[in-house]
C-alpha positions as a printed NumPy array, in Angstrom:
array([[ 28.044,  -4.196, -27.683],
       [ 24.258,  -4.617, -27.047],
       [ 22.106,  -1.744, -27.742],
       [ 19.152,  -0.712, -25.54 ],
       [ 17.05 ,  -0.821, -28.759],
       [ 17.909,  -4.528, -29.379],
       [ 16.934,  -5.349, -25.807],
       [ 13.762,  -3.31 , -26.01 ],
       [ 12.705,  -5.041, -29.275],
       [ 13.509,  -8.633, -27.596],
       [ 11.409,  -7.732, -24.53 ],
       [  8.386,  -6.484, -26.702],
       [  8.489,  -9.497, -28.932],
       [  8.605, -11.819, -26.024],
       [  5.668, -10.035, -24.352],
       [  3.555,  -9.837, -27.607],
       [  4.065, -13.491, -28.56 ],
       [  5.   , -12.693, -32.182],
       [  7.25 , -10.67 , -34.267],
       [  4.356,  -9.237, -36.292],
       [  2.601,  -8.001, -33.148],
       [  5.83 ,  -6.465, -31.791],
       [  6.309,  -4.804, -35.239],
       [  2.876,  -3.162, -35.093],
       [  3.374,  -1.76 , -31.593],
       [  6.815,  -0.499, -32.366],
       [  5.894,   0.964, -35.702],
       [  8.415,  -1.316, -37.457],
       [  8.258,  -4.135, -40.185],
       [  8.23 ,  -7.699, -39.163],
       [ 11.554,  -8.065, -41.03 ],
       [ 13.227,  -5.369, -38.997],
       [ 12.191,  -7.122, -35.819],
       [ 13.27 , -10.552, -37.03 ],
       [ 16.654,  -9.143, -38.074],
       [ 17.232,  -7.369, -34.796],
       [ 16.479, -10.348, -32.754],
       [ 18.63 , -12.61 , -35.004],
       [ 21.588, -10.152, -34.629],
       [ 21.074, -10.216, -30.836],
       [ 21.13 , -14.031, -30.872],
       [ 24.394, -13.966, -32.789],
       [ 25.99 , -11.385, -30.369],
       [ 25.079, -13.685, -27.534],
       [ 25.609, -16.892, -29.158],
       [ 22.315, -18.495, -28.001],
       [ 18.961, -19.061, -29.41 ],
       [ 16.357, -16.75 , -27.709],
       [ 13.332, -18.045, -29.634],
       [ 12.238, -21.489, -30.916],
       [ 10.91 , -20.795, -34.386],
       [  9.768, -24.406, -35.029],
       [  6.045, -23.456, -34.492],
       [  3.641, -20.94 , -36.041],
       [  4.421, -18.397, -33.224],
       [  8.012, -18.071, -31.949],
       [  8.389, -19.217, -28.26 ],
       [ 11.119, -18.279, -25.871],
       [ 13.75 , -20.937, -25.202],
       [ 14.928, -21.667, -21.559],
       [ 17.658, -19.377, -22.249],
       [ 15.347, -16.734, -23.681],
       [ 13.27 , -17.   , -20.632],
       [ 16.124, -16.209, -18.225],
       [ 17.464, -13.416, -20.536],
       [ 14.016, -11.896, -20.701],
       [ 13.724, -11.501, -16.838],
       [ 17.183,  -9.721, -16.879],
       [ 16.131,  -7.677, -19.89 ],
       [ 12.905,  -6.53 , -18.105],
       [ 15.013,  -5.306, -15.019],
       [ 17.358,  -3.555, -17.289],
       [ 14.701,  -1.739, -19.289],
       [ 13.099,  -0.565, -16.   ],
       [ 16.355,   0.85 , -14.889],
       [ 16.775,   2.56 , -18.252],
       [ 13.308,   4.224, -17.889],
       [ 14.246,   5.326, -14.421],
       [ 17.449,   6.938, -15.645],
       [ 15.396,   8.772, -18.51 ],
       [ 12.826,   9.848, -16.063],
       [ 15.517,  11.225, -13.521],
       [ 17.262,  12.986, -16.426],
       [ 13.986,  14.569, -17.475],
       [ 13.273,  15.755, -13.864],
       [ 16.785,  17.369, -13.7  ],
       [ 16.27 ,  19.093, -16.961],
       [ 12.883,  20.578, -15.736],
       [ 14.362,  21.607, -12.554],
       [ 12.199,  19.381, -10.441],
       [ 13.205,  19.192,  -6.725],
       [ 15.203,  16.181,  -5.58 ],
       [ 13.735,  16.279,  -2.148],
       [ 10.701,  18.026,  -0.445],
       [ 10.59 ,  18.123,   3.369],
       [  7.001,  18.595,   4.797],
       [  6.43 ,  19.478,   8.417],
       [  3.177,  18.218,  10.156],
       [  1.868,  18.993,  13.475],
       [  1.596,  15.748,  15.596],
       [ -2.147,  16.524,  15.994],
       [ -2.945,  16.491,  12.389],
       [ -4.149,  13.163,  10.696],
       [ -1.901,  12.065,   7.672],
       [ -5.309,  11.704,   5.638],
       [ -5.008,  15.397,   5.09 ],
       [ -2.097,  15.045,   2.577],
       [ -2.395,  11.289,   1.553],
       [ -4.222,  12.155,  -1.749],
       [ -1.643,  14.924,  -2.516],
       [  1.274,  12.57 ,  -1.944],
       [ -0.247,   9.88 ,  -4.074],
       [ -0.558,  12.518,  -6.965],
       [  3.138,  13.484,  -6.362],
       [  4.39 ,  10.011,  -6.477],
       [  2.731,   9.614,  -9.935],
       [  3.807,  12.974, -11.294],
       [  7.244,  13.224,  -9.741],
       [  8.617,   9.739,  -9.063],
       [ 12.232,  10.817,  -8.64 ],
       [ 11.497,  13.394,  -5.804],
       [ 12.146,  12.042,  -2.36 ],
       [  9.559,  13.007,   0.279],
       [ 10.68 ,  13.534,   3.851],
       [  7.825,  13.954,   6.333],
       [  8.672,  15.511,   9.851],
       [  6.318,  15.371,  12.718],
       [  6.828,  17.87 ,  15.495],
       [  5.259,  20.542,  17.691],
       [  4.127,  23.909,  16.304],
       [  6.935,  25.913,  17.825],
       [  9.58 ,  23.649,  16.42 ],
       [  7.835,  23.457,  12.867],
       [  7.625,  27.2  ,  12.704],
       [ 11.374,  27.657,  13.633],
       [ 12.459,  25.176,  11.131],
       [ 10.458,  26.646,   8.159],
       [ 11.744,  29.913,   8.959],
       [ 15.291,  28.487,   8.838],
       [ 14.528,  26.982,   5.458],
       [ 14.663,  23.443,   6.857],
       [ 11.24 ,  22.749,   5.78 ],
       [  9.347,  23.498,   2.332],
       [  5.908,  23.659,   3.845],
       [  4.238,  23.145,   7.273],
       [  0.729,  21.993,   8.153],
       [ -0.099,  23.022,  11.827],
       [ -2.985,  23.895,  14.142],
       [ -3.395,  27.56 ,  14.189],
       [ -1.568,  29.693,  16.718],
       [ -1.215,  33.476,  17.126],
       [  2.145,  33.452,  15.543],
       [  2.466,  34.979,  12.229],
       [  4.987,  33.673,   9.582],
       [  7.886,  35.866,   8.661],
       [  8.781,  36.008,   5.035],
       [  6.38 ,  33.079,   4.406],
       [  3.16 ,  32.522,   2.668],
       [  0.246,  31.602,   4.98 ],
       [ -3.132,  30.007,   4.209],
       [ -6.22 ,  28.958,   6.418],
       [ -7.163,  25.587,   4.695],
       [ -9.34 ,  23.56 ,   6.923],
       [-11.3  ,  23.15 ,  10.239],
       [-10.712,  19.915,  12.268],
       [-13.27 ,  18.814,  14.642],
       [-11.972,  17.634,  18.017],
       [-13.701,  15.278,  20.483],
       [-13.429,  13.48 ,  23.776],
       [-12.809,   9.658,  23.844],
       [-12.563,   6.755,  26.309],
       [-12.223,   3.076,  26.374],
       [-15.499,   1.145,  25.597],
       [-15.427,  -0.381,  29.093],
       [-14.595,   2.874,  30.895],
       [-17.359,   3.943,  33.284],
       [-17.503,   7.254,  31.367],
       [-19.046,   5.374,  28.569],
       [-22.139,   4.709,  30.443],
       [-23.361,   8.382,  30.433],
       [-25.136,  10.177,  27.712],
       [-23.576,  13.401,  28.843],
       [-20.426,  13.15 ,  30.832],
       [-20.286,  15.835,  33.494],
       [-17.167,  17.891,  34.079],
       [-16.571,  16.592,  37.631],
       [-16.267,  12.947,  36.195],
       [-13.571,  14.198,  33.697],
       [-11.713,  16.325,  36.404],
       [-11.263,  13.237,  38.695],
       [ -9.941,  10.938,  35.922],
       [ -6.578,  10.87 ,  34.158],
       [ -6.463,  12.775,  30.785],
       [ -3.957,  11.526,  28.082],
       [ -2.742,  14.501,  26.042],
       [ -0.599,  14.861,  22.991],
       [  2.229,  17.462,  23.629],
       [  1.081,  19.366,  20.512],
       [ -2.403,  20.058,  22.215],
       [ -0.81 ,  20.951,  25.463],
       [  1.458,  23.631,  23.873],
       [ -1.173,  25.006,  21.719],
       [ -2.864,  27.869,  23.771],
       [ -6.283,  27.671,  22.143],
       [ -6.547,  23.745,  22.26 ],
       [ -5.145,  23.582,  25.696],
       [ -7.711,  26.131,  27.011],
       [-10.586,  24.217,  25.222],
       [ -9.447,  20.545,  25.912],
       [ -7.246,  20.368,  28.937],
       [ -9.396,  19.769,  31.923],
       [ -8.048,  17.09 ,  34.41 ],
       [ -5.422,  18.154,  36.864],
       [ -3.869,  14.543,  36.269],
       [ -2.43 ,  14.273,  32.861],
       [ -0.06 ,  12.083,  30.969],
       [  1.566,  13.788,  27.927],
       [  2.639,  11.802,  24.852],
       [  4.684,  13.175,  21.947],
       [  2.824,  11.114,  19.488],
       [ -0.862,  11.224,  18.725],
       [ -0.992,   7.548,  18.089],
       [  0.346,   6.786,  21.549],
       [ -2.463,   8.929,  22.977],
       [ -5.137,   6.877,  21.448],
       [ -3.356,   3.535,  22.229],
       [ -3.208,   4.556,  26.085],
       [ -6.901,   5.496,  25.957],
       [ -7.637,   2.103,  24.435],
       [ -5.789,   0.383,  27.424],
       [ -8.28 ,   2.184,  29.679],
       [ -5.573,   4.378,  31.14 ],
       [ -7.464,   7.607,  30.836],
       [ -9.656,   9.778,  28.501],
       [ -8.323,  11.995,  25.728],
       [ -9.261,  14.963,  23.562],
       [ -8.374,  14.151,  20.105],
       [ -9.206,  14.758,  16.339],
       [-12.606,  13.468,  15.572],
       [-11.506,  11.873,  12.24 ],
       [ -9.054,   9.568,  14.183],
       [-11.598,   8.867,  16.883],
       [-14.198,   7.689,  14.289],
       [-11.76 ,   5.366,  12.701],
       [-11.11 ,   3.491,  16.106],
       [-14.944,   3.724,  17.22 ],
       [-15.827,   1.763,  13.997],
       [-13.534,  -1.121,  15.003],
       [-14.797,  -0.938,  18.591],
       [-11.634,   0.037,  20.338],
       [-12.611,   3.587,  21.398],
       [-15.79 ,   5.364,  22.24 ],
       [-16.597,   9.084,  21.406],
       [-18.289,  10.686,  24.579],
       [-20.275,  13.999,  24.942],
       [-18.688,  16.087,  27.574],
       [-20.711,  18.699,  29.545],
       [-18.016,  21.318,  28.864],
       [-18.617,  21.059,  25.022],
       [-22.271,  22.127,  24.13 ],
       [-21.061,  22.779,  20.441],
       [-18.618,  21.376,  17.988],
       [-15.093,  22.136,  18.981],
       [-13.18 ,  23.102,  15.943],
       [ -9.353,  23.702,  15.426],
       [ -8.233,  25.589,  12.377],
       [ -5.41 ,  24.201,  10.238],
       [ -2.948,  26.496,   8.647],
       [ -0.489,  26.068,   5.834],
       [  2.738,  27.799,   5.994],
       [  5.081,  27.696,   2.929],
       [  7.905,  29.373,   1.101],
       [  6.645,  32.311,  -1.087],
       [  5.206,  31.117,  -4.497],
       [  7.984,  32.735,  -6.547],
       [ 10.578,  30.576,  -4.688],
       [  8.604,  27.278,  -4.857],
       [  9.695,  24.409,  -7.139],
       [  7.114,  22.492,  -9.24 ],
       [  6.689,  19.818,  -6.628],
       [  6.06 ,  22.191,  -3.692],
       [  3.853,  24.341,  -5.906],
       [  1.621,  21.462,  -6.831],
       [  1.228,  20.096,  -3.247],
       [  0.34 ,  23.533,  -1.953],
       [ -2.336,  23.746,  -4.616],
       [ -3.636,  20.477,  -3.665],
       [ -3.612,  21.046,   0.045],
       [ -5.459,  24.292,  -0.269],
       [ -8.307,  22.542,  -1.89 ],
       [ -9.056,  20.279,   1.131],
       [-12.496,  20.394,   2.631],
       [-13.196,  20.747,   6.297],
       [-13.211,  17.338,   8.028]])
Protein backbone atom coordinates (compact mmCIF):
# COMPACT_ATOMS: atom_id res chain seq x y z
CA UNK A 1 0.00 0.00 0.00
CA UNK A 2 1.22 3.47 -0.83
CA UNK A 3 2.19 5.68 2.10
CA UNK A 4 1.45 9.38 2.38
CA UNK A 5 5.16 9.98 3.04
CA UNK A 6 6.09 8.38 -0.30
CA UNK A 7 3.60 10.54 -2.15
CA UNK A 8 4.74 13.68 -0.37
CA UNK A 9 8.39 12.93 -1.21
CA UNK A 10 7.49 12.32 -4.86
CA UNK A 11 5.49 15.57 -5.03
CA UNK A 12 8.33 17.55 -3.44
CA UNK A 13 10.96 16.07 -5.76
CA UNK A 14 8.82 16.86 -8.80
CA UNK A 15 8.34 20.45 -7.68
CA UNK A 16 11.98 21.03 -6.69
CA UNK A 17 13.41 19.59 -9.89
CA UNK A 18 16.07 17.48 -8.17
CA UNK A 19 16.37 14.85 -5.46
CA UNK A 20 19.05 16.89 -3.67
CA UNK A 21 16.82 19.96 -3.45
CA UNK A 22 13.94 17.83 -2.17
CA UNK A 23 16.27 16.28 0.40
CA UNK A 24 17.31 19.70 1.71
CA UNK A 25 13.71 20.86 1.94
CA UNK A 26 12.58 17.72 3.77
CA UNK A 27 15.71 17.41 5.94
CA UNK A 28 16.56 14.01 4.47
CA UNK A 29 19.53 12.61 2.57
CA UNK A 30 19.46 12.48 -1.25
CA UNK A 31 19.83 8.70 -0.96
CA UNK A 32 16.68 8.49 1.18
CA UNK A 33 14.74 10.49 -1.41
CA UNK A 34 16.04 8.31 -4.25
CA UNK A 35 15.20 5.06 -2.43
CA UNK A 36 11.68 6.25 -1.56
CA UNK A 37 10.93 7.21 -5.17
CA UNK A 38 12.45 3.98 -6.52
CA UNK A 39 10.27 1.93 -4.15
CA UNK A 40 7.22 3.93 -5.27
CA UNK A 41 8.06 3.19 -8.92
CA UNK A 42 8.39 -0.52 -8.14
CA UNK A 43 5.04 -0.57 -6.33
CA UNK A 44 3.32 1.23 -9.20
CA UNK A 45 5.15 -0.63 -11.95
CA UNK A 46 6.00 2.56 -13.87
CA UNK A 47 8.90 5.00 -14.21
CA UNK A 48 8.04 8.35 -12.66
CA UNK A 49 11.31 10.08 -13.55
CA UNK A 50 13.63 10.03 -16.56
CA UNK A 51 17.11 9.82 -15.03
CA UNK A 52 19.08 9.98 -18.30
CA UNK A 53 19.95 13.67 -17.80
CA UNK A 54 21.75 15.55 -15.03
CA UNK A 55 18.47 16.41 -13.33
CA UNK A 56 15.60 13.90 -13.22
CA UNK A 57 12.57 14.86 -15.28
CA UNK A 58 9.03 13.60 -14.89
CA UNK A 59 7.93 11.04 -17.47
CA UNK A 60 4.50 11.41 -19.07
CA UNK A 61 3.18 8.90 -16.53
CA UNK A 62 4.92 10.84 -13.77
CA UNK A 63 3.26 14.07 -14.93
CA UNK A 64 -0.19 12.50 -14.71
CA UNK A 65 0.53 10.95 -11.33
CA UNK A 66 1.92 14.25 -10.02
CA UNK A 67 -1.41 15.97 -10.72
CA UNK A 68 -3.30 13.26 -8.83
CA UNK A 69 -0.75 13.30 -6.04
CA UNK A 70 -1.12 17.08 -5.62
CA UNK A 71 -4.88 16.72 -5.17
CA UNK A 72 -4.44 13.88 -2.70
CA UNK A 73 -1.92 15.81 -0.59
CA UNK A 74 -4.34 18.75 -0.44
CA UNK A 75 -7.09 16.44 0.81
CA UNK A 76 -4.76 15.01 3.43
CA UNK A 77 -3.82 18.50 4.61
CA UNK A 78 -7.51 19.41 4.89
CA UNK A 79 -8.22 16.28 6.91
CA UNK A 80 -5.34 17.09 9.26
CA UNK A 81 -6.54 20.69 9.56
CA UNK A 82 -10.11 19.57 10.32
CA UNK A 83 -8.87 17.11 12.94
CA UNK A 84 -6.87 19.90 14.60
CA UNK A 85 -9.97 22.12 14.65
CA UNK A 86 -12.04 19.39 16.31
CA UNK A 87 -9.32 18.77 18.88
CA UNK A 88 -9.17 22.49 19.70
CA UNK A 89 -12.98 22.68 19.97
CA UNK A 90 -13.31 25.18 17.13
CA UNK A 91 -16.90 25.75 16.02
CA UNK A 92 -18.09 23.81 12.96
CA UNK A 93 -20.41 26.67 12.00
CA UNK A 94 -20.96 30.30 13.00
CA UNK A 95 -24.20 32.10 12.12
CA UNK A 96 -24.09 35.89 11.87
CA UNK A 97 -27.19 38.07 11.72
CA UNK A 98 -26.89 41.44 9.97
CA UNK A 99 -29.50 44.16 9.71
CA UNK A 100 -30.47 44.70 6.07
CA UNK A 101 -29.37 48.34 6.28
CA UNK A 102 -25.81 47.59 7.37
CA UNK A 103 -23.18 47.31 4.60
CA UNK A 104 -21.18 44.09 4.45
CA UNK A 105 -17.94 46.10 4.53
CA UNK A 106 -18.36 46.22 8.31
CA UNK A 107 -17.33 42.58 8.63
CA UNK A 108 -15.43 41.82 5.42
CA UNK A 109 -11.97 42.18 6.96
CA UNK A 110 -13.03 40.09 9.94
CA UNK A 111 -14.32 37.33 7.68
CA UNK A 112 -11.11 37.33 5.63
CA UNK A 113 -9.14 36.77 8.84
CA UNK A 114 -11.53 33.99 9.91
CA UNK A 115 -11.19 32.24 6.56
CA UNK A 116 -7.43 32.19 7.07
CA UNK A 117 -7.38 31.28 10.77
CA UNK A 118 -10.33 28.85 10.83
CA UNK A 119 -10.65 27.34 7.32
CA UNK A 120 -12.85 24.48 8.52
CA UNK A 121 -15.54 26.66 10.09
CA UNK A 122 -18.59 27.29 7.90
CA UNK A 123 -19.97 30.85 8.00
CA UNK A 124 -23.69 31.50 7.55
CA UNK A 125 -24.81 35.13 7.17
CA UNK A 126 -28.48 35.96 7.72
CA UNK A 127 -30.00 39.27 6.57
CA UNK A 128 -33.19 40.27 8.39
CA UNK A 129 -35.00 43.05 10.24
CA UNK A 130 -33.95 44.13 13.72
CA UNK A 131 -36.95 42.53 15.39
CA UNK A 132 -36.37 39.14 13.77
CA UNK A 133 -32.63 39.21 14.47
CA UNK A 134 -33.22 40.04 18.11
CA UNK A 135 -35.69 37.18 18.48
CA UNK A 136 -33.41 34.69 16.77
CA UNK A 137 -30.31 35.46 18.81
CA UNK A 138 -32.32 35.22 22.03
CA UNK A 139 -33.46 31.79 20.83
CA UNK A 140 -29.76 30.89 20.22
CA UNK A 141 -30.32 30.56 16.47
CA UNK A 142 -27.62 33.19 15.85
CA UNK A 143 -24.17 33.57 17.37
CA UNK A 144 -23.94 37.33 16.98
CA UNK A 145 -25.95 40.18 15.49
CA UNK A 146 -25.04 43.53 13.92
CA UNK A 147 -27.98 45.90 13.91
CA UNK A 148 -29.05 49.52 13.84
CA UNK A 149 -29.62 50.62 17.43
CA UNK A 150 -33.10 50.40 18.96
CA UNK A 151 -34.51 50.93 22.44
CA UNK A 152 -34.61 47.17 22.99
CA UNK A 153 -32.18 45.73 25.53
CA UNK A 154 -30.79 42.22 25.05
CA UNK A 155 -31.69 39.52 27.53
CA UNK A 156 -28.82 37.35 28.77
CA UNK A 157 -26.60 38.67 25.97
CA UNK A 158 -23.57 40.93 25.71
CA UNK A 159 -24.13 44.29 24.05
CA UNK A 160 -21.65 46.72 22.46
CA UNK A 161 -21.98 50.12 20.79
CA UNK A 162 -19.41 49.72 18.02
CA UNK A 163 -19.83 52.35 15.31
CA UNK A 164 -21.72 55.29 13.86
CA UNK A 165 -23.05 54.98 10.32
CA UNK A 166 -23.81 58.18 8.42
CA UNK A 167 -27.05 58.29 6.43
CA UNK A 168 -27.86 60.48 3.41
CA UNK A 169 -30.46 61.13 0.73
CA UNK A 170 -29.93 60.04 -2.87
CA UNK A 171 -31.61 60.37 -6.24
CA UNK A 172 -30.89 59.42 -9.84
CA UNK A 173 -28.40 61.72 -11.64
CA UNK A 174 -31.08 62.79 -14.13
CA UNK A 175 -33.72 63.51 -11.46
CA UNK A 176 -34.95 67.10 -11.14
CA UNK A 177 -33.91 66.85 -7.47
CA UNK A 178 -30.30 66.76 -8.65
CA UNK A 179 -30.47 70.34 -9.96
CA UNK A 180 -30.85 71.99 -6.54
CA UNK A 181 -28.07 72.71 -4.05
CA UNK A 182 -30.46 72.35 -1.10
CA UNK A 183 -33.55 70.22 -1.80
CA UNK A 184 -36.53 71.66 0.07
CA UNK A 185 -38.84 69.44 2.06
CA UNK A 186 -41.80 70.14 -0.22
CA UNK A 187 -39.92 68.68 -3.19
CA UNK A 188 -39.23 65.48 -1.26
CA UNK A 189 -42.80 65.30 0.06
CA UNK A 190 -44.24 65.37 -3.45
CA UNK A 191 -42.02 62.60 -4.81
CA UNK A 192 -41.98 58.87 -4.18
CA UNK A 193 -39.56 57.64 -1.52
CA UNK A 194 -37.98 54.18 -1.81
CA UNK A 195 -37.43 52.69 1.66
CA UNK A 196 -35.73 49.65 3.08
CA UNK A 197 -38.06 47.69 5.37
CA UNK A 198 -35.46 47.80 8.15
CA UNK A 199 -35.41 51.61 8.03
CA UNK A 200 -39.21 51.78 8.22
CA UNK A 201 -39.31 49.43 11.22
CA UNK A 202 -36.56 51.28 13.12
CA UNK A 203 -38.32 54.03 15.16
CA UNK A 204 -35.35 56.42 15.21
CA UNK A 205 -34.42 56.07 11.54
CA UNK A 206 -38.03 56.21 10.39
CA UNK A 207 -38.54 59.44 12.34
CA UNK A 208 -35.44 61.01 10.79
CA UNK A 209 -35.55 59.64 7.27
CA UNK A 210 -39.16 58.87 6.29
CA UNK A 211 -40.71 61.96 4.74
CA UNK A 212 -42.84 61.30 1.68
CA UNK A 213 -46.43 60.03 2.07
CA UNK A 214 -45.87 57.91 -1.04
CA UNK A 215 -43.40 55.11 -0.35
CA UNK A 216 -42.29 51.86 -1.89
CA UNK A 217 -40.84 49.39 0.60
CA UNK A 218 -38.07 46.91 -0.27
CA UNK A 219 -36.83 44.12 1.97
CA UNK A 220 -33.32 44.43 0.52
CA UNK A 221 -31.16 47.57 0.63
CA UNK A 222 -29.66 46.76 -2.79
CA UNK A 223 -33.14 46.82 -4.30
CA UNK A 224 -33.68 50.28 -2.81
CA UNK A 225 -30.55 51.57 -4.54
CA UNK A 226 -31.47 49.88 -7.81
CA UNK A 227 -34.94 51.45 -7.81
CA UNK A 228 -33.45 54.91 -7.24
CA UNK A 229 -30.99 54.35 -10.09
CA UNK A 230 -33.98 53.66 -12.35
CA UNK A 231 -35.44 57.05 -11.44
CA UNK A 232 -38.38 55.60 -9.52
CA UNK A 233 -37.89 57.79 -6.46
CA UNK A 234 -35.42 59.09 -3.89
CA UNK A 235 -34.11 57.28 -0.82
CA UNK A 236 -32.50 57.63 2.61
CA UNK A 237 -29.57 55.20 2.73
CA UNK A 238 -26.17 54.52 4.33
CA UNK A 239 -23.71 57.06 2.94
CA UNK A 240 -20.95 54.48 2.44
CA UNK A 241 -23.17 52.69 -0.10
CA UNK A 242 -24.27 55.94 -1.73
CA UNK A 243 -20.66 57.05 -2.23
CA UNK A 244 -19.81 53.81 -4.03
CA UNK A 245 -22.56 54.36 -6.58
CA UNK A 246 -21.96 58.09 -6.87
CA UNK A 247 -18.35 57.36 -7.83
CA UNK A 248 -19.52 55.34 -10.83
CA UNK A 249 -22.17 57.92 -11.73
CA UNK A 250 -25.29 55.84 -11.08
CA UNK A 251 -26.54 57.81 -8.03
CA UNK A 252 -26.24 61.33 -6.67
CA UNK A 253 -26.09 62.34 -3.00
CA UNK A 254 -28.39 65.32 -2.37
CA UNK A 255 -28.59 67.82 0.50
CA UNK A 256 -32.13 67.89 1.94
CA UNK A 257 -33.52 70.89 3.79
CA UNK A 258 -34.56 68.76 6.78
CA UNK A 259 -30.96 67.64 7.41
CA UNK A 260 -28.80 70.57 8.54
CA UNK A 261 -26.24 68.29 10.20
CA UNK A 262 -24.98 64.74 9.75
CA UNK A 263 -27.59 62.07 10.40
CA UNK A 264 -25.88 59.24 12.24
CA UNK A 265 -27.15 55.77 13.02
CA UNK A 266 -25.56 53.84 15.87
CA UNK A 267 -24.54 50.27 15.11
CA UNK A 268 -24.84 47.76 17.93
CA UNK A 269 -23.35 44.30 18.35
CA UNK A 270 -25.26 41.64 20.26
CA UNK A 271 -23.55 38.35 21.04
CA UNK A 272 -23.60 35.42 23.40
CA UNK A 273 -21.78 35.98 26.73
CA UNK A 274 -18.00 35.72 26.34
CA UNK A 275 -17.83 32.72 28.68
CA UNK A 276 -20.01 30.79 26.21
CA UNK A 277 -18.25 31.92 23.03
CA UNK A 278 -16.16 29.58 20.92
CA UNK A 279 -12.81 30.62 19.48
CA UNK A 280 -14.24 31.77 16.15
CA UNK A 281 -16.99 33.94 17.63
CA UNK A 282 -14.62 35.38 20.21
CA UNK A 283 -12.14 36.44 17.51
CA UNK A 284 -14.82 37.94 15.26
CA UNK A 285 -16.41 39.87 18.13
CA UNK A 286 -13.00 41.30 19.02
CA UNK A 287 -12.39 42.42 15.43
CA UNK A 288 -15.83 43.98 14.99
CA UNK A 289 -15.45 45.95 18.24
CA UNK A 290 -12.39 47.64 16.72
CA UNK A 291 -14.31 49.02 13.73
CA UNK A 292 -14.03 52.78 13.34
CA UNK A 293 -16.97 54.99 12.47
CA UNK A 294 -17.72 55.10 8.76
